[in-house]
Amino acid sequence: MSMSWIRTLAAAAGAGLAAAAGPAAASCLENVNLSGPPADVDYNPFQAAMEMSSPFTLVAERRRAGQNQPRVVSVDLQFLPEGSPYAGSGINTYDLASGGVSVLSPTGMPFGGGSWVTIDFNNNQPTSSMPIRLVVPARQDAVAGFHEGRFGLAWRCTLSNGQSEEGQSADFLRTTIDVANRVRAVAVGGGTAGTLMVNPATQEATGGLAIRSTGPFTIAASSPTGFEMRLNNAGGASVPDDQRARYRLKVAGTVLSQPGASLSCARTGLAGANLNVRTELRDDPKALRAGNYMDVVTVEVTPQAFASGPGSC
C-alpha cells in the first residue's frame, strides 16, 4: 500500500523598510539632513540577493566662511548604530540577525566599517548632496515582524587651512524593517516524490516534512476520499468496503485526518526542522481485496499572521 502526498504553500504579505531623519546641527557643517520620501523595500529572508531600497538624498551644508574661520573643503561621513561609541572608525550595521542593515553610497561603498565616504564642495558651493540606499543582506535568519534600527552620523571635515574638525549627530537615520513571514516545506523520507509506503507488518508508514520558516505557521491536511486508501486509487462514493482502507494521518504526533484538524507550530528559522509524518491503518488489511491501495493527500503549510503561543510542534 502507498500514500502520495503533496504540499502547498501560502505566504503572508510583503515587508517594508522606511527611513526618516530631521536636520542635524553640526560644527563645521551648518546642517545635514535627508531629503525625499521614506524608502520602502520588501525583505524576504529566503531571497538569494540582498534587498535594496530606492535612493534617497543626503544633503550637507558647509559652514559659511567668516572672519578667522576657514572654509570647509570636503566632508567624510560614517553611519553608525545608535549607542555605538565613535572611535574614528564606526560600523555601518545594526544587528538584524547575524548581519544587519547597511547604508551604501552611490558607488556601492558602505558608510562605516572603517571606510569614510567623502563629499566635496566643488567650486565653493554652499551645499553638497549624494543619493544613498539602505541595504539588507540576503539570507538573514530574521524573525518575522518589525525591526527598528537607529543610526547616528559621524563626520570629519577637511578645512581650507589643512586642519580638520569632527562631530556627530545622534538618531540621524531611523529604519523600520518589516520581515515577511515566509515558509518553505518539502517532503523527506518515506519514498520517492513524497510517497509513503505502508509496512504490512506494522500497518504504518513514516516520512517527514522539512520546514523552514521566519515565523509561526499552521499545518492542515485534506484528502479527496476522506482519508481512505482505495484499490487502484478508485474514485467515487460507491467503492465496496473490501476495496478501501481507512487510515489516520499524523504530523508531529497530531492527528490531521479528522475534520477541521490543524497543527500550530512555532518558528523554525532558516535552519529548519523535520516533522514526523505517519499513517496508521484503521481497517484490518486481511479483510481487503488483494491489490495496490492509494490515496493522495494535500498538506498545506500556512504562515500565521500573529503567534498565538509557542506552538505544539
mmCIF file of C-alpha atoms in Angstrom:
data_model
loop_
_atom_site.group_PDB
_atom_site.id
_atom_site.type_symbol
_atom_site.label_atom_id
_atom_site.label_comp_id
_atom_site.label_asym_id
_atom_site.label_seq_id
_atom_site.Cartn_x
_atom_site.Cartn_y
_atom_site.Cartn_z
ATOM 1 C CA MET A 1 0.000 0.000 0.000
ATOM 2 C CA SER A 2 1.199 3.513 -0.637
ATOM 3 C CA MET A 3 0.080 7.076 0.009
ATOM 4 C CA SER A 4 1.285 10.002 -2.089
ATOM 5 C CA TRP A 5 1.093 13.404 -0.502
ATOM 6 C CA ILE A 6 1.594 16.877 -1.895
ATOM 7 C CA ARG A 7 2.408 20.057 -0.028
ATOM 8 C CA THR A 8 1.244 23.541 -0.969
ATOM 9 C CA LEU A 9 2.472 26.801 0.464
ATOM 10 C CA ALA A 10 0.841 30.117 1.222
ATOM 11 C CA ALA A 11 2.786 33.203 2.235
ATOM 12 C CA ALA A 12 1.966 36.376 4.117
ATOM 13 C CA ALA A 13 2.195 39.872 2.711
ATOM 14 C CA GLY A 14 5.487 41.570 1.864
ATOM 15 C CA ALA A 15 7.815 43.635 4.024
ATOM 16 C CA GLY A 16 8.847 47.252 4.192
ATOM 17 C CA LEU A 17 11.824 49.420 5.046
ATOM 18 C CA ALA A 18 11.432 53.094 5.897
ATOM 19 C CA ALA A 19 13.888 55.890 6.598
ATOM 20 C CA ALA A 20 13.284 59.210 8.318
ATOM 21 C CA ALA A 21 15.538 61.936 9.631
ATOM 22 C CA GLY A 22 15.434 65.556 10.720
ATOM 23 C CA PRO A 23 18.018 68.319 10.486
ATOM 24 C CA ALA A 24 21.211 67.720 12.430
ATOM 25 C CA ALA A 25 23.114 70.615 13.942
ATOM 26 C CA ALA A 26 26.841 70.462 13.183
ATOM 27 C CA SER A 27 30.134 72.174 13.994
ATOM 28 C CA CYS A 28 31.978 72.509 10.697
ATOM 29 C CA LEU A 29 28.631 71.974 8.976
ATOM 30 C CA GLU A 30 25.639 74.261 9.183
ATOM 31 C CA ASN A 31 23.220 71.425 8.560
ATOM 32 C CA VAL A 32 22.991 67.798 7.467
ATOM 33 C CA ASN A 33 19.717 66.158 6.577
ATOM 34 C CA LEU A 34 17.955 63.607 4.403
ATOM 35 C CA SER A 35 15.506 64.525 1.678
ATOM 36 C CA GLY A 36 12.950 62.520 -0.226
ATOM 37 C CA PRO A 37 10.157 60.191 0.848
ATOM 38 C CA PRO A 38 10.817 57.144 3.026
ATOM 39 C CA ALA A 39 12.305 54.294 1.042
ATOM 40 C CA ASP A 40 10.354 51.015 1.067
ATOM 41 C CA VAL A 41 11.756 47.562 0.393
ATOM 42 C CA ASP A 42 10.303 44.064 0.698
ATOM 43 C CA TYR A 43 12.528 41.779 2.749
ATOM 44 C CA ASN A 44 12.186 38.058 2.214
ATOM 45 C CA PRO A 45 14.910 36.124 4.081
ATOM 46 C CA PHE A 46 14.727 33.313 1.512
ATOM 47 C CA GLN A 47 15.853 35.602 -1.310
ATOM 48 C CA ALA A 48 19.321 34.832 -2.674
ATOM 49 C CA ALA A 49 20.117 38.502 -3.333
ATOM 50 C CA MET A 50 20.283 41.431 -0.946
ATOM 51 C CA GLU A 51 17.293 43.756 -0.729
ATOM 52 C CA MET A 52 17.948 47.376 -1.604
ATOM 53 C CA SER A 53 15.801 50.478 -1.220
ATOM 54 C CA SER A 54 15.384 53.145 -3.864
ATOM 55 C CA PRO A 55 17.796 56.078 -3.397
ATOM 56 C CA PHE A 56 17.114 58.994 -1.138
ATOM 57 C CA THR A 57 19.374 62.009 -0.708
ATOM 58 C CA LEU A 58 21.788 63.150 1.981
ATOM 59 C CA VAL A 59 22.373 66.913 1.895
ATOM 60 C CA ALA A 60 25.247 68.620 3.742
ATOM 61 C CA GLU A 61 25.513 72.387 4.092
ATOM 62 C CA ARG A 62 29.017 73.599 4.885
ATOM 63 C CA ARG A 63 29.829 76.194 7.486
ATOM 64 C CA ARG A 64 29.987 79.605 5.935
ATOM 65 C CA ALA A 65 33.440 81.148 5.978
ATOM 66 C CA GLY A 66 33.712 84.159 8.223
ATOM 67 C CA GLN A 67 36.379 86.197 9.933
ATOM 68 C CA ASN A 68 39.209 83.892 11.012
ATOM 69 C CA GLN A 69 37.043 80.945 10.010
ATOM 70 C CA PRO A 70 38.460 78.512 7.440
ATOM 71 C CA ARG A 71 36.297 77.221 4.631
ATOM 72 C CA VAL A 72 35.059 73.612 4.606
ATOM 73 C CA VAL A 73 36.554 71.839 1.584
ATOM 74 C CA SER A 74 35.194 68.289 1.978
ATOM 75 C CA VAL A 75 33.416 66.070 4.492
ATOM 76 C CA ASP A 76 33.943 62.392 5.292
ATOM 77 C CA LEU A 77 30.827 60.665 6.605
ATOM 78 C CA GLN A 78 30.030 57.483 8.513
ATOM 79 C CA PHE A 79 26.774 55.947 9.723
ATOM 80 C CA LEU A 80 26.997 54.031 12.968
ATOM 81 C CA PRO A 81 24.366 52.281 15.096
ATOM 82 C CA GLU A 82 22.761 54.333 17.813
ATOM 83 C CA GLY A 83 24.648 53.875 21.062
ATOM 84 C CA SER A 84 27.906 52.862 19.393
ATOM 85 C CA PRO A 85 30.869 54.923 20.645
ATOM 86 C CA TYR A 86 32.542 56.962 17.939
ATOM 87 C CA ALA A 87 36.223 55.990 17.759
ATOM 88 C CA GLY A 88 37.209 57.197 14.303
ATOM 89 C CA SER A 89 36.097 54.025 12.519
ATOM 90 C CA GLY A 90 32.467 53.217 13.151
ATOM 91 C CA ILE A 91 30.483 50.269 11.881
ATOM 92 C CA ASN A 92 27.628 50.534 9.443
ATOM 93 C CA THR A 93 25.227 47.809 10.571
ATOM 94 C CA TYR A 94 22.889 47.097 13.428
ATOM 95 C CA ASP A 95 22.005 43.587 14.449
ATOM 96 C CA LEU A 96 19.052 42.291 12.449
ATOM 97 C CA ALA A 97 20.305 38.739 12.834
ATOM 98 C CA SER A 98 23.838 37.642 12.079
ATOM 99 C CA GLY A 99 24.208 40.548 9.643
ATOM 100 C CA GLY A 100 22.366 43.830 9.607
ATOM 101 C CA VAL A 101 21.374 46.865 7.605
ATOM 102 C CA SER A 102 23.930 48.843 5.625
ATOM 103 C CA VAL A 103 23.882 52.366 4.249
ATOM 104 C CA LEU A 104 25.510 52.496 0.814
ATOM 105 C CA SER A 105 26.865 55.379 -1.227
ATOM 106 C CA PRO A 106 26.190 55.694 -4.985
ATOM 107 C CA THR A 107 29.408 53.789 -5.722
ATOM 108 C CA GLY A 108 28.308 50.885 -3.559
ATOM 109 C CA MET A 109 30.841 51.695 -0.845
ATOM 110 C CA PRO A 110 29.396 51.263 2.653
ATOM 111 C CA PHE A 111 29.410 54.114 5.147
ATOM 112 C CA GLY A 112 31.363 52.790 8.125
ATOM 113 C CA GLY A 113 33.293 49.640 8.807
ATOM 114 C CA GLY A 114 36.488 51.732 8.811
ATOM 115 C CA SER A 115 35.564 53.356 5.476
ATOM 116 C CA TRP A 116 34.583 57.002 5.157
ATOM 117 C CA VAL A 117 32.605 58.355 2.232
ATOM 118 C CA THR A 118 33.655 61.800 1.035
ATOM 119 C CA ILE A 119 31.528 64.583 -0.385
ATOM 120 C CA ASP A 120 33.207 67.665 -1.870
ATOM 121 C CA PHE A 121 32.026 71.258 -2.002
ATOM 122 C CA ASN A 122 33.188 71.852 -5.551
ATOM 123 C CA ASN A 123 33.691 75.469 -6.667
ATOM 124 C CA ASN A 124 32.995 76.632 -3.149
ATOM 125 C CA GLN A 125 29.337 75.586 -3.361
ATOM 126 C CA PRO A 126 27.361 76.062 -0.118
ATOM 127 C CA THR A 127 25.838 72.567 -0.217
ATOM 128 C CA SER A 128 26.698 69.121 -1.491
ATOM 129 C CA SER A 129 24.499 66.054 -1.792
ATOM 130 C CA MET A 130 24.554 62.400 -2.773
ATOM 131 C CA PRO A 131 21.965 59.636 -3.220
ATOM 132 C CA ILE A 132 22.236 56.802 -0.715
ATOM 133 C CA ARG A 133 20.431 53.499 -0.197
ATOM 134 C CA LEU A 134 19.535 51.185 2.629
ATOM 135 C CA VAL A 135 20.556 47.574 2.084
ATOM 136 C CA VAL A 136 19.551 44.394 3.911
ATOM 137 C CA PRO A 137 21.919 41.460 3.303
ATOM 138 C CA ALA A 138 20.493 38.273 1.830
ATOM 139 C CA ARG A 139 19.525 35.192 3.845
ATOM 140 C CA GLN A 140 19.387 36.813 7.264
ATOM 141 C CA ASP A 141 17.786 34.480 9.826
ATOM 142 C CA ALA A 142 15.438 37.252 10.900
ATOM 143 C CA VAL A 143 12.260 36.824 12.909
ATOM 144 C CA ALA A 144 9.061 37.814 11.121
ATOM 145 C CA GLY A 145 7.740 41.176 12.266
ATOM 146 C CA PHE A 146 9.016 44.715 12.716
ATOM 147 C CA HIS A 147 12.630 45.579 13.470
ATOM 148 C CA GLU A 148 13.810 49.121 14.130
ATOM 149 C CA GLY A 149 17.314 50.466 13.775
ATOM 150 C CA ARG A 150 18.627 53.907 14.591
ATOM 151 C CA PHE A 151 21.808 55.271 13.062
ATOM 152 C CA GLY A 152 23.918 58.176 14.173
ATOM 153 C CA LEU A 153 26.036 60.145 11.711
ATOM 154 C CA ALA A 154 29.717 60.937 12.256
ATOM 155 C CA TRP A 155 31.624 63.433 10.144
ATOM 156 C CA ARG A 156 35.194 64.590 9.650
ATOM 157 C CA CYS A 157 35.653 67.912 7.877
ATOM 158 C CA THR A 158 38.742 68.967 5.958
ATOM 159 C CA LEU A 159 39.241 72.738 6.193
ATOM 160 C CA SER A 160 40.976 75.139 3.824
ATOM 161 C CA ASN A 161 43.784 75.726 6.349
ATOM 162 C CA GLY A 162 44.633 72.000 6.306
ATOM 163 C CA GLN A 163 43.144 71.279 9.713
ATOM 164 C CA SER A 164 40.183 69.004 10.404
ATOM 165 C CA GLU A 165 37.160 69.012 12.682
ATOM 166 C CA GLU A 166 34.968 66.119 13.805
ATOM 167 C CA GLY A 167 31.425 65.812 15.059
ATOM 168 C CA GLN A 168 28.417 63.557 15.187
ATOM 169 C CA SER A 169 24.629 63.611 15.356
ATOM 170 C CA ALA A 170 22.685 61.008 17.309
ATOM 171 C CA ASP A 171 19.498 59.423 15.962
ATOM 172 C CA PHE A 172 20.114 60.801 12.487
ATOM 173 C CA LEU A 173 18.559 57.983 10.477
ATOM 174 C CA ARG A 174 15.807 55.563 11.506
ATOM 175 C CA THR A 175 14.916 52.394 9.664
ATOM 176 C CA THR A 176 11.983 50.061 10.160
ATOM 177 C CA ILE A 177 12.209 46.614 8.612
ATOM 178 C CA ASP A 178 9.075 44.528 8.303
ATOM 179 C CA VAL A 179 10.354 40.990 7.816
ATOM 180 C CA ALA A 180 7.842 38.927 5.879
ATOM 181 C CA ASN A 181 6.538 35.685 7.354
ATOM 182 C CA ARG A 182 7.655 33.077 4.851
ATOM 183 C CA VAL A 183 7.682 29.293 4.942
ATOM 184 C CA ARG A 184 9.281 26.578 2.827
ATOM 185 C CA ALA A 185 8.344 22.893 3.131
ATOM 186 C CA VAL A 186 9.406 19.740 1.316
ATOM 187 C CA ALA A 187 8.605 16.058 1.761
ATOM 188 C CA VAL A 188 11.503 13.955 3.026
ATOM 189 C CA GLY A 189 11.950 10.250 3.733
ATOM 190 C CA GLY A 190 9.395 7.530 3.162
ATOM 191 C CA GLY A 191 9.847 7.024 -0.562
ATOM 192 C CA THR A 192 10.393 8.882 -3.807
ATOM 193 C CA ALA A 193 8.405 12.046 -4.564
ATOM 194 C CA GLY A 194 6.829 12.111 -1.104
ATOM 195 C CA THR A 195 5.329 8.624 -1.367
ATOM 196 C CA LEU A 196 4.785 6.793 1.934
ATOM 197 C CA MET A 197 4.775 3.001 1.693
ATOM 198 C CA VAL A 198 2.707 1.172 4.303
ATOM 199 C CA ASN A 199 4.550 -1.670 6.013
ATOM 200 C CA PRO A 200 2.146 -4.672 6.084
ATOM 201 C CA ALA A 201 3.713 -5.949 9.300
ATOM 202 C CA THR A 202 3.286 -2.734 11.292
ATOM 203 C CA GLN A 203 0.363 -1.363 9.227
ATOM 204 C CA GLU A 204 2.111 2.015 9.320
ATOM 205 C CA ALA A 205 4.104 4.314 7.053
ATOM 206 C CA THR A 206 6.508 7.063 8.104
ATOM 207 C CA GLY A 207 8.050 10.041 6.385
ATOM 208 C CA GLY A 208 8.709 13.670 7.185
ATOM 209 C CA LEU A 209 8.246 17.342 6.421
ATOM 210 C CA ALA A 210 11.342 19.549 6.322
ATOM 211 C CA ILE A 211 10.133 23.061 7.137
ATOM 212 C CA ARG A 212 11.952 26.411 7.282
ATOM 213 C CA SER A 213 10.044 29.494 8.410
ATOM 214 C CA THR A 214 10.613 33.044 9.595
ATOM 215 C CA GLY A 215 7.554 32.972 11.839
ATOM 216 C CA PRO A 216 4.842 30.695 13.225
ATOM 217 C CA PHE A 217 2.767 28.578 10.867
ATOM 218 C CA THR A 218 -0.100 26.087 10.735
ATOM 219 C CA ILE A 219 -0.320 22.698 9.066
ATOM 220 C CA ALA A 220 -3.554 21.173 7.761
ATOM 221 C CA ALA A 221 -4.305 18.208 5.513
ATOM 222 C CA SER A 222 -7.094 17.156 3.184
ATOM 223 C CA SER A 223 -7.952 14.047 1.185
ATOM 224 C CA PRO A 224 -10.468 13.688 -1.672
ATOM 225 C CA THR A 225 -11.510 10.297 -0.245
ATOM 226 C CA GLY A 226 -11.846 11.353 3.374
ATOM 227 C CA PHE A 227 -8.538 9.651 4.218
ATOM 228 C CA GLU A 228 -9.207 6.275 2.638
ATOM 229 C CA MET A 229 -6.663 4.385 0.542
ATOM 230 C CA ARG A 230 -8.581 2.712 -2.261
ATOM 231 C CA LEU A 231 -7.840 -0.212 -4.510
ATOM 232 C CA ASN A 232 -6.074 1.135 -7.613
ATOM 233 C CA ASN A 233 -6.863 4.649 -6.327
ATOM 234 C CA ALA A 234 -10.511 4.265 -7.291
ATOM 235 C CA GLY A 235 -12.746 7.321 -7.028
ATOM 236 C CA GLY A 236 -16.430 7.847 -6.361
ATOM 237 C CA ALA A 237 -18.633 7.029 -3.382
ATOM 238 C CA SER A 238 -19.691 3.511 -4.401
ATOM 239 C CA VAL A 239 -16.403 1.735 -3.713
ATOM 240 C CA PRO A 240 -17.031 -1.597 -1.884
ATOM 241 C CA ASP A 241 -15.819 -1.835 1.718
ATOM 242 C CA ASP A 242 -13.310 -4.539 0.877
ATOM 243 C CA GLN A 243 -11.602 -2.171 -1.590
ATOM 244 C CA ARG A 244 -10.910 0.760 0.724
ATOM 245 C CA ALA A 245 -8.726 1.097 3.793
ATOM 246 C CA ARG A 246 -9.295 3.923 6.246
ATOM 247 C CA TYR A 247 -6.244 5.429 7.937
ATOM 248 C CA ARG A 248 -5.067 8.154 10.291
ATOM 249 C CA LEU A 249 -2.599 10.817 9.222
ATOM 250 C CA LYS A 250 -0.365 12.271 11.933
ATOM 251 C CA VAL A 251 2.118 15.125 11.697
ATOM 252 C CA ALA A 252 4.393 15.629 14.696
ATOM 253 C CA GLY A 253 2.091 13.311 16.638
ATOM 254 C CA THR A 254 -1.091 15.301 15.940
ATOM 255 C CA VAL A 255 -3.920 13.631 14.017
ATOM 256 C CA LEU A 256 -4.754 15.774 10.972
ATOM 257 C CA SER A 257 -7.166 13.329 9.321
ATOM 258 C CA GLN A 258 -10.063 14.489 11.492
ATOM 259 C CA PRO A 259 -12.430 17.172 10.120
ATOM 260 C CA GLY A 260 -11.157 20.682 10.837
ATOM 261 C CA ALA A 261 -7.918 19.475 12.424
ATOM 262 C CA SER A 262 -4.780 21.640 12.218
ATOM 263 C CA LEU A 263 -1.437 21.976 13.923
ATOM 264 C CA SER A 264 0.129 25.253 15.102
ATOM 265 C CA CYS A 265 3.903 25.421 15.049
ATOM 266 C CA ALA A 266 6.489 27.889 16.255
ATOM 267 C CA ARG A 267 9.109 29.489 14.023
ATOM 268 C CA THR A 268 11.822 27.109 12.856
ATOM 269 C CA GLY A 269 14.252 29.684 11.435
ATOM 270 C CA LEU A 270 16.264 29.198 8.280
ATOM 271 C CA ALA A 271 17.977 26.167 9.814
ATOM 272 C CA GLY A 272 14.587 24.445 9.712
ATOM 273 C CA ALA A 273 13.104 21.440 11.457
ATOM 274 C CA ASN A 274 11.977 17.976 10.367
ATOM 275 C CA LEU A 275 8.466 16.968 11.435
ATOM 276 C CA ASN A 276 7.498 13.319 11.509
ATOM 277 C CA VAL A 277 4.646 12.219 9.217
ATOM 278 C CA ARG A 278 2.933 8.904 9.969
ATOM 279 C CA THR A 279 -0.040 6.959 8.630
ATOM 280 C CA GLU A 280 -1.796 4.246 10.638
ATOM 281 C CA LEU A 281 -4.346 1.835 9.136
ATOM 282 C CA ARG A 282 -7.705 1.739 10.866
ATOM 283 C CA ASP A 283 -9.007 -1.286 8.931
ATOM 284 C CA ASP A 284 -7.618 -4.811 9.044
ATOM 285 C CA PRO A 285 -5.789 -5.390 5.742
ATOM 286 C CA LYS A 286 -6.745 -9.097 5.932
ATOM 287 C CA ALA A 287 -10.335 -8.108 5.149
ATOM 288 C CA LEU A 288 -9.306 -6.241 1.998
ATOM 289 C CA ARG A 289 -9.146 -7.490 -1.552
ATOM 290 C CA ALA A 290 -5.593 -8.014 -2.807
ATOM 291 C CA GLY A 291 -4.061 -5.184 -4.829
ATOM 292 C CA ASN A 292 -2.486 -1.741 -4.585
ATOM 293 C CA TYR A 293 -4.220 0.830 -2.379
ATOM 294 C CA MET A 294 -3.516 4.546 -2.708
ATOM 295 C CA ASP A 295 -4.646 7.990 -1.633
ATOM 296 C CA VAL A 296 -3.379 11.486 -2.474
ATOM 297 C CA VAL A 297 -3.232 13.929 0.441
ATOM 298 C CA THR A 298 -2.651 17.664 0.250
ATOM 299 C CA VAL A 299 -0.678 19.053 3.181
ATOM 300 C CA GLU A 300 -0.970 22.843 3.455
ATOM 301 C CA VAL A 301 1.620 24.829 5.403
ATOM 302 C CA THR A 302 0.477 28.417 6.022
ATOM 303 C CA PRO A 303 2.252 31.309 7.812
ATOM 304 C CA GLN A 304 0.351 32.758 10.759
ATOM 305 C CA ALA A 305 -0.129 36.493 10.948
ATOM 306 C CA PHE A 306 0.392 36.515 14.712
ATOM 307 C CA ALA A 307 1.788 33.983 17.127
ATOM 308 C CA SER A 308 -0.918 32.717 19.495
ATOM 309 C CA GLY A 309 1.567 30.752 21.570
ATOM 310 C CA PRO A 310 4.731 28.690 21.382
ATOM 311 C CA GLY A 311 3.109 26.101 19.113
ATOM 312 C CA SER A 312 2.790 22.389 19.633
ATOM 313 C CA CYS A 313 5.465 21.170 17.209
#
